[in-house]
Amino acid sequence: MVRLLPSLPPYLASLPKPTAPAFSSSLRPPTMSSSTPVPAAEASRPRKLPVLLFDVMDTIVRDPFYHHIPSFFQMSMKELLESKHPTAWSEFEMGMINESELAKKFFNDGRSFDLEDCMVRAYEYVDGVEDILRSLKKNNYEMHTFTNYPVWYQLIEEKLKLSEYLSWTFCSCQIGKRKPSCDFYLHAVNHLSIDPGNCIFIDDRMVNIEAALSVGMVGLHFKDAEVLKNDLFSVGVELAPLVLEGETEAQ
């Protein structure tokens, strides 16, 4: 985990110090809840902190580019990287070119291809992460995507329905900024009207974590779902217990 901040995050500073917390199967640390939801309309609830910002590819969803695309083109990853245009994909991510322009420009030799179908078939949740999102939603945490992914995020949504858990709020193709630019992180903070120390940013790439830390966010380096559970616990985020199939929730 990476959590290198010079002071206690604001959302934790006002909370009572826990006494000998112990891990449980529900991963619910005692005395660390930032607020208790009241039975009223969502808009009337006090804002529950922290707000969580999630990278998408290889944090929530497996990235086909690394896992499937080389074999799709019958290439090694090294061959693919050497054959592709150096900036076409990043331009696509930022919405500077469209799909047809990407198809013309992706390879240096100009060969045509239809990548979309391969991508859609390969999209799937990273093991264990959907349960974490479900638990966080059950505990009423505010969650947003914070991704460099292009307009194809709509294909992910159609297949995996991420919006059941979090909002597609910060996508580089809509905003014209990319991680690890600090401007992208500051845009998110300003849009949310929140102290950066009340944001937890989760990403599988250290360069993006370091950028989050530089603007004052809490950064968690994603490795796998189990590590993320422990990291969230360590920064005071509660995971609600999930009801397994065949069980009934305690009244």
C-alpha positions as CSV (number, residue, x, y, z in Angstrom):
1,M,0.0,0.0,0.0
2,V,1.1,3.6,-0.6
3,R,-0.3,6.2,1.8
4,L,2.5,8.8,2.1
5,L,0.8,11.9,3.4
6,P,2.4,14.4,5.7
7,S,-0.6,14.6,8.0
8,L,-3.7,12.7,8.9
9,P,-6.4,12.9,6.2
10,P,-9.2,15.3,7.1
11,Y,-11.9,12.6,7.1
12,L,-9.9,10.7,9.8
13,A,-8.7,13.6,11.9
14,S,-12.1,14.3,13.5
15,L,-12.8,10.6,14.3
16,P,-12.2,9.0,17.7
17,K,-9.1,6.9,18.0
18,P,-10.0,3.2,17.7
19,T,-9.2,0.9,20.5
20,A,-7.4,-2.4,19.6
21,P,-9.2,-2.9,16.3
22,A,-9.3,-6.5,15.0
23,F,-10.0,-7.8,11.5
24,S,-13.3,-9.6,11.1
25,S,-14.9,-11.4,8.2
26,S,-16.9,-8.3,7.5
27,L,-13.8,-6.1,7.5
28,R,-15.5,-3.5,9.7
29,P,-13.1,-1.6,12.0
30,P,-14.8,-0.3,15.2
31,T,-15.4,3.4,15.7
32,M,-14.1,4.4,12.3
33,S,-17.4,5.1,10.5
34,S,-17.4,8.6,9.1
35,S,-21.1,9.0,9.3
36,T,-24.3,7.0,9.8
37,P,-26.7,7.2,6.9
38,V,-30.2,8.4,7.9
39,P,-33.4,7.1,6.5
40,A,-34.0,10.1,4.2
41,A,-33.5,11.1,0.5
42,E,-29.9,10.8,-0.7
43,A,-29.6,14.6,-1.2
44,S,-30.4,15.2,2.5
45,R,-27.7,12.9,3.8
46,P,-24.5,14.3,5.1
47,R,-21.8,13.6,2.6
48,K,-20.0,10.4,3.7
49,L,-16.2,10.7,3.5
50,P,-13.8,9.7,2.1
51,V,-14.8,9.8,-1.6
52,L,-13.2,7.0,-3.6
53,L,-11.7,7.5,-7.1
54,F,-11.1,4.3,-9.0
55,D,-8.9,3.7,-11.9
56,V,-10.7,1.2,-14.2
57,M,-8.3,-0.8,-16.4
58,D,-6.4,-3.6,-14.4
59,T,-7.9,-2.2,-11.2
60,I,-11.6,-2.9,-11.8
61,V,-11.6,-4.4,-15.3
62,R,-9.0,-6.6,-16.9
63,D,-7.2,-4.6,-19.6
64,P,-7.5,-6.6,-22.9
65,F,-4.6,-4.7,-24.4
66,Y,-2.1,-6.6,-22.2
67,H,-4.0,-9.8,-21.9
68,H,-5.6,-10.4,-25.3
69,I,-4.6,-8.0,-28.0
70,P,-1.1,-9.4,-28.8
71,S,-2.6,-12.8,-29.5
72,F,-5.4,-11.2,-31.5
73,F,-2.8,-9.8,-33.8
74,Q,-0.7,-12.9,-33.6
75,M,2.2,-10.9,-32.2
76,S,4.3,-10.8,-29.0
77,M,3.8,-7.7,-26.8
78,K,7.2,-6.5,-27.9
79,E,6.3,-6.8,-31.6
80,L,3.0,-5.0,-30.9
81,L,4.6,-2.1,-29.2
82,E,7.2,-1.7,-31.9
83,S,4.5,-1.8,-34.6
84,K,2.0,0.6,-33.2
85,H,1.9,4.4,-33.7
86,P,3.5,6.1,-30.6
87,T,0.6,8.5,-29.8
88,A,-2.5,7.1,-31.6
89,W,-3.9,5.4,-28.5
90,S,-3.3,8.3,-26.1
91,E,-5.0,10.6,-28.7
92,F,-8.0,8.2,-28.8
93,E,-8.1,8.1,-25.0
94,M,-8.4,11.9,-24.9
95,G,-11.0,12.0,-27.6
96,M,-8.7,13.8,-30.1
97,I,-9.4,11.1,-32.7
98,N,-12.3,8.8,-33.3
99,E,-12.5,5.1,-33.8
100,S,-12.1,5.2,-37.6
101,E,-9.1,7.5,-37.3
102,L,-7.6,5.1,-34.7
103,A,-8.0,2.2,-37.1
104,K,-6.2,4.1,-39.8
105,K,-3.4,5.3,-37.5
106,F,-2.9,2.6,-34.9
107,F,-0.3,0.7,-36.8
108,N,2.7,2.4,-38.4
109,D,2.2,0.5,-41.7
110,G,-1.5,1.6,-41.9
111,R,-3.0,-1.9,-41.9
112,S,-6.7,-2.0,-41.1
113,F,-8.3,-3.9,-38.2
114,D,-11.4,-4.3,-36.1
115,L,-10.3,-4.3,-32.5
116,E,-13.6,-3.5,-30.9
117,D,-15.1,-7.0,-30.9
118,C,-12.0,-8.5,-29.4
119,M,-12.0,-5.9,-26.6
120,V,-15.7,-6.4,-25.7
121,R,-15.3,-10.2,-25.5
122,A,-12.3,-9.8,-23.2
123,Y,-13.8,-7.3,-20.7
124,E,-14.3,-8.9,-17.3
125,Y,-14.0,-7.8,-13.6
126,V,-10.7,-8.3,-11.9
127,D,-11.1,-11.2,-9.5
128,G,-12.8,-10.1,-6.2
129,V,-13.2,-6.4,-7.1
130,E,-16.9,-6.4,-7.9
131,D,-17.6,-7.7,-4.4
132,I,-15.6,-4.8,-2.9
133,L,-17.6,-2.3,-5.0
134,R,-20.8,-3.9,-3.9
135,S,-19.7,-3.7,-0.2
136,L,-18.7,-0.1,-0.5
137,K,-22.0,0.8,-2.2
138,K,-23.8,-1.0,0.6
139,N,-22.1,1.3,3.1
140,N,-23.0,4.4,1.0
141,Y,-19.6,5.5,-0.1
142,E,-19.4,7.9,-2.9
143,M,-17.4,6.4,-5.8
144,H,-16.3,7.7,-9.2
145,T,-14.2,6.4,-12.0
146,F,-10.9,8.2,-12.7
147,T,-9.7,6.7,-16.0
148,N,-7.7,7.4,-19.1
149,Y,-9.8,5.0,-21.0
150,P,-11.3,6.2,-24.4
151,V,-14.9,6.3,-25.5
152,W,-14.9,2.5,-25.3
153,Y,-15.7,2.9,-21.6
154,Q,-19.3,2.7,-22.9
155,L,-18.7,-0.8,-24.1
156,I,-17.4,-1.7,-20.6
157,E,-20.6,-0.2,-19.2
158,E,-22.8,-2.1,-21.6
159,K,-21.2,-5.4,-20.6
160,L,-20.3,-5.1,-16.9
161,K,-22.7,-2.3,-15.7
162,L,-20.1,-0.6,-13.5
163,S,-22.6,2.3,-13.0
164,E,-24.5,0.0,-10.6
165,Y,-21.6,0.8,-8.2
166,L,-19.9,4.0,-9.2
167,S,-20.3,7.0,-11.6
168,W,-18.4,7.4,-14.8
169,T,-17.4,10.9,-13.7
170,F,-13.8,11.4,-14.8
171,C,-12.9,10.0,-18.2
172,S,-10.0,11.4,-20.2
173,C,-12.0,11.2,-23.4
174,Q,-14.6,13.6,-22.0
175,I,-12.3,16.0,-20.1
176,G,-9.3,16.1,-22.4
177,K,-6.8,15.4,-19.6
178,R,-4.9,12.2,-18.7
179,K,-3.2,10.7,-15.7
180,P,-0.6,11.4,-14.4
181,S,-1.1,15.1,-15.2
182,C,-1.8,16.9,-11.9
183,D,-4.4,19.0,-13.8
184,F,-6.6,16.0,-14.1
185,Y,-6.5,15.3,-10.3
186,L,-7.1,19.0,-9.5
187,H,-10.0,19.0,-11.9
188,A,-11.6,16.1,-10.0
189,V,-11.1,17.9,-6.6
190,N,-12.6,21.1,-7.9
191,H,-15.5,19.2,-9.6
192,L,-16.3,17.4,-6.4
193,S,-15.8,20.5,-4.2
194,I,-13.7,18.5,-1.7
195,D,-10.5,18.7,0.2
196,P,-8.0,16.4,-1.7
197,G,-7.2,14.7,1.6
198,N,-10.8,13.4,1.7
199,C,-10.2,11.6,-1.6
200,I,-8.8,8.1,-1.8
201,F,-7.4,7.2,-5.2
202,I,-6.9,3.6,-6.2
203,D,-4.8,2.6,-9.2
204,D,-2.5,-0.2,-10.4
205,R,0.2,2.2,-11.6
206,M,2.6,3.8,-9.2
207,V,3.2,6.9,-11.5
208,N,-0.5,7.7,-11.1
209,I,-0.4,7.1,-7.4
210,E,2.5,9.5,-7.0
211,A,0.6,12.2,-8.9
212,A,-2.4,11.7,-6.6
213,L,-0.1,12.1,-3.6
214,S,1.4,15.2,-5.0
215,V,-2.0,17.0,-4.9
216,G,-2.7,15.8,-1.4
217,M,-4.9,12.7,-2.0
218,V,-4.5,9.4,-0.3
219,G,-3.2,6.9,-2.7
220,L,-3.6,3.1,-2.6
221,H,-1.6,1.0,-5.1
222,F,-3.8,-1.7,-6.4
223,K,-2.3,-5.2,-6.5
224,D,-5.2,-7.5,-6.0
225,A,-8.6,-7.6,-4.2
226,E,-7.4,-9.0,-0.9
227,V,-4.6,-6.4,-0.6
228,L,-7.1,-3.7,-1.4
229,K,-9.5,-4.8,1.3
230,N,-6.7,-4.6,3.9
231,D,-5.5,-1.2,2.5
232,L,-9.0,0.2,2.7
233,F,-9.4,-1.0,6.3
234,S,-6.1,0.6,7.2
235,V,-7.4,4.0,6.1
236,G,-10.7,3.7,7.9
237,V,-12.9,2.6,5.1
238,E,-15.6,0.1,6.1
239,L,-16.6,-2.8,3.9
240,A,-20.1,-4.0,4.6
241,P,-20.6,-7.8,4.9
242,L,-22.2,-9.3,1.9
243,V,-25.0,-11.8,2.0
244,L,-24.0,-15.1,0.3
245,E,-26.4,-16.9,-1.9
246,G,-28.7,-19.0,0.1
247,E,-28.2,-16.9,3.3
248,T,-30.5,-14.3,4.7
249,E,-29.3,-11.0,6.1
250,A,-29.4,-10.5,9.8
251,Q,-32.3,-8.4,10.9
